[in-house]
Amino acid sequence: MFVHEIQKATSVRSLNKRFPKRPQVWVDFSRADQLKILVDDTQFENLPLDRIPGPDTYQFSFPVLIPSSMPSHNVWYIIMCSSPSSECNDFKDADHILATIPLPGFEFGQVCGEVGCLADV
């Protein structure tokens, strides 16, 4: 299983300064298999999540630990929460989940940078 290696909140970076992060604590990395991004819900109505790449494209960077074997379920889920992390758990609390975005995982030998994962040739 892929897990993150986040030791402190500053290891998570929003690569677009326009992303409306929740004031003070905006990430919850307490579980190694999850990363919750907490959105400033006073600005969520202006948060376009369905656009092609451009000024409103949101990307995040954080360290991950690569497993020794490829998991059969190789998908990352980005969960945007409008409430404190304790009220936004495991995809179950629809009232506080603003968006769940599934992303295909990467393969061994790929290099992932600030513009996504690129195949290692």
mmCIF file of C-alpha atoms in Angstrom:
data_model
loop_
_atom_site.group_PDB
_atom_site.id
_atom_site.type_symbol
_atom_site.label_atom_id
_atom_site.label_comp_id
_atom_site.label_asym_id
_atom_site.label_seq_id
_atom_site.Cartn_x
_atom_site.Cartn_y
_atom_site.Cartn_z
ATOM 1 C CA MET A 1 0.000 0.000 0.000
ATOM 2 C CA PHE A 2 1.165 3.518 -0.763
ATOM 3 C CA VAL A 3 1.279 5.748 2.327
ATOM 4 C CA HIS A 4 2.403 9.302 2.864
ATOM 5 C CA GLU A 5 5.567 10.161 4.756
ATOM 6 C CA ILE A 6 4.401 13.509 6.082
ATOM 7 C CA GLN A 7 6.059 14.388 9.385
ATOM 8 C CA LYS A 8 4.864 17.987 9.645
ATOM 9 C CA ALA A 9 2.197 20.114 7.966
ATOM 10 C CA THR A 10 4.765 22.155 6.061
ATOM 11 C CA SER A 11 5.640 19.006 4.075
ATOM 12 C CA VAL A 12 2.315 19.432 2.271
ATOM 13 C CA ARG A 13 2.328 22.225 -0.261
ATOM 14 C CA SER A 14 -0.441 23.743 -2.303
ATOM 15 C CA LEU A 15 1.185 24.613 -5.616
ATOM 16 C CA ASN A 16 -1.447 27.240 -6.409
ATOM 17 C CA LYS A 17 -1.492 30.105 -3.901
ATOM 18 C CA ARG A 18 -5.122 30.810 -4.857
ATOM 19 C CA PHE A 19 -6.365 27.575 -3.258
ATOM 20 C CA PRO A 20 -8.637 28.562 -0.323
ATOM 21 C CA LYS A 21 -6.918 26.745 2.538
ATOM 22 C CA ARG A 22 -8.673 26.643 5.877
ATOM 23 C CA PRO A 23 -7.081 29.192 8.249
ATOM 24 C CA GLN A 24 -4.446 27.762 10.600
ATOM 25 C CA VAL A 25 -4.736 23.964 10.226
ATOM 26 C CA TRP A 26 -5.523 23.032 6.614
ATOM 27 C CA VAL A 27 -4.225 19.440 6.393
ATOM 28 C CA ASP A 28 -4.796 16.361 8.502
ATOM 29 C CA PHE A 29 -2.118 13.711 8.008
ATOM 30 C CA SER A 30 -2.810 11.729 11.204
ATOM 31 C CA ARG A 31 -3.437 8.524 9.214
ATOM 32 C CA ALA A 32 -0.653 7.307 6.935
ATOM 33 C CA ASP A 33 -3.142 6.105 4.321
ATOM 34 C CA GLN A 34 -5.076 9.390 4.135
ATOM 35 C CA LEU A 35 -4.482 13.045 3.556
ATOM 36 C CA LYS A 36 -7.370 15.360 4.271
ATOM 37 C CA ILE A 37 -7.300 18.849 2.808
ATOM 38 C CA LEU A 38 -9.436 21.283 4.760
ATOM 39 C CA VAL A 39 -11.016 24.006 2.648
ATOM 40 C CA ASP A 40 -12.054 27.451 3.838
ATOM 41 C CA ASP A 41 -15.763 26.830 3.318
ATOM 42 C CA THR A 42 -16.502 30.555 3.231
ATOM 43 C CA GLN A 43 -14.730 30.567 -0.142
ATOM 44 C CA PHE A 44 -15.841 27.169 -1.485
ATOM 45 C CA GLU A 45 -18.567 28.520 -3.754
ATOM 46 C CA ASN A 46 -15.807 30.201 -5.765
ATOM 47 C CA LEU A 47 -13.700 27.020 -5.947
ATOM 48 C CA PRO A 48 -13.915 25.558 -9.474
ATOM 49 C CA LEU A 49 -13.211 21.814 -9.363
ATOM 50 C CA ASP A 50 -14.186 20.941 -12.924
ATOM 51 C CA ARG A 51 -11.871 23.075 -15.041
ATOM 52 C CA ILE A 52 -9.191 22.212 -17.517
ATOM 53 C CA PRO A 53 -5.658 23.191 -16.449
ATOM 54 C CA GLY A 54 -5.264 26.910 -15.984
ATOM 55 C CA PRO A 55 -5.057 29.498 -13.196
ATOM 56 C CA ASP A 56 -7.670 27.597 -11.162
ATOM 57 C CA THR A 57 -5.888 24.254 -11.344
ATOM 58 C CA TYR A 58 -4.975 23.036 -7.869
ATOM 59 C CA GLN A 59 -2.032 20.754 -7.278
ATOM 60 C CA PHE A 60 -0.533 19.491 -4.046
ATOM 61 C CA SER A 61 2.864 18.089 -3.233
ATOM 62 C CA PHE A 62 3.688 15.722 -0.363
ATOM 63 C CA PRO A 63 6.157 12.883 0.290
ATOM 64 C CA VAL A 64 5.060 9.259 -0.119
ATOM 65 C CA LEU A 65 6.540 5.879 0.745
ATOM 66 C CA ILE A 66 6.718 3.451 -2.182
ATOM 67 C CA PRO A 67 5.661 -0.129 -1.310
ATOM 68 C CA SER A 68 7.831 -3.124 -2.191
ATOM 69 C CA SER A 69 5.057 -4.569 -4.380
ATOM 70 C CA MET A 70 2.383 -2.808 -6.418
ATOM 71 C CA PRO A 71 -0.992 -2.861 -4.649
ATOM 72 C CA SER A 72 -3.960 -4.187 -6.644
ATOM 73 C CA HIS A 73 -5.967 -1.055 -5.789
ATOM 74 C CA ASN A 74 -3.666 1.733 -6.957
ATOM 75 C CA VAL A 75 -5.824 4.845 -6.573
ATOM 76 C CA TRP A 76 -5.287 8.032 -4.569
ATOM 77 C CA TYR A 77 -8.310 9.845 -3.170
ATOM 78 C CA ILE A 78 -8.195 13.560 -2.486
ATOM 79 C CA ILE A 79 -10.947 14.543 -0.064
ATOM 80 C CA MET A 80 -11.873 18.203 0.271
ATOM 81 C CA CYS A 81 -13.486 18.827 3.665
ATOM 82 C CA SER A 82 -15.415 21.873 4.822
ATOM 83 C CA SER A 83 -15.298 21.069 8.513
ATOM 84 C CA PRO A 84 -12.736 20.107 11.104
ATOM 85 C CA SER A 85 -11.051 16.862 10.132
ATOM 86 C CA SER A 86 -12.741 14.919 12.932
ATOM 87 C CA GLU A 87 -16.087 15.542 11.229
ATOM 88 C CA CYS A 88 -14.898 14.410 7.801
ATOM 89 C CA ASN A 89 -14.107 10.721 8.116
ATOM 90 C CA ASP A 90 -13.539 7.923 5.627
ATOM 91 C CA PHE A 91 -15.858 9.144 2.864
ATOM 92 C CA LYS A 92 -18.865 8.593 5.160
ATOM 93 C CA ASP A 93 -19.812 12.102 6.216
ATOM 94 C CA ALA A 94 -21.344 13.542 3.060
ATOM 95 C CA ASP A 95 -22.425 16.711 4.865
ATOM 96 C CA HIS A 96 -18.809 17.799 5.315
ATOM 97 C CA ILE A 97 -17.213 16.362 2.171
ATOM 98 C CA LEU A 98 -17.144 18.994 -0.547
ATOM 99 C CA ALA A 99 -15.518 16.779 -3.170
ATOM 100 C CA THR A 100 -13.856 13.384 -3.440
ATOM 101 C CA ILE A 101 -11.449 13.200 -6.353
ATOM 102 C CA PRO A 102 -10.088 9.765 -7.350
ATOM 103 C CA LEU A 103 -6.732 9.871 -9.127
ATOM 104 C CA PRO A 104 -4.954 6.957 -10.802
ATOM 105 C CA GLY A 105 -1.897 5.834 -8.897
ATOM 106 C CA PHE A 106 1.550 5.798 -10.409
ATOM 107 C CA GLU A 107 3.679 2.848 -11.418
ATOM 108 C CA PHE A 108 7.172 1.825 -10.370
ATOM 109 C CA GLY A 109 9.763 3.791 -12.322
ATOM 110 C CA GLN A 110 7.653 6.904 -12.737
ATOM 111 C CA VAL A 111 9.005 10.247 -11.592
ATOM 112 C CA CYS A 112 6.464 12.602 -10.066
ATOM 113 C CA GLY A 113 7.173 16.306 -9.916
ATOM 114 C CA GLU A 114 5.264 19.517 -9.581
ATOM 115 C CA VAL A 115 3.462 18.928 -12.887
ATOM 116 C CA GLY A 116 2.263 15.387 -12.168
ATOM 117 C CA CYS A 117 3.735 11.967 -12.766
ATOM 118 C CA LEU A 118 5.942 11.483 -15.782
ATOM 119 C CA ALA A 119 6.943 8.090 -17.148
ATOM 120 C CA ASP A 120 10.619 7.300 -16.616
ATOM 121 C CA VAL A 121 12.028 6.437 -20.052
#
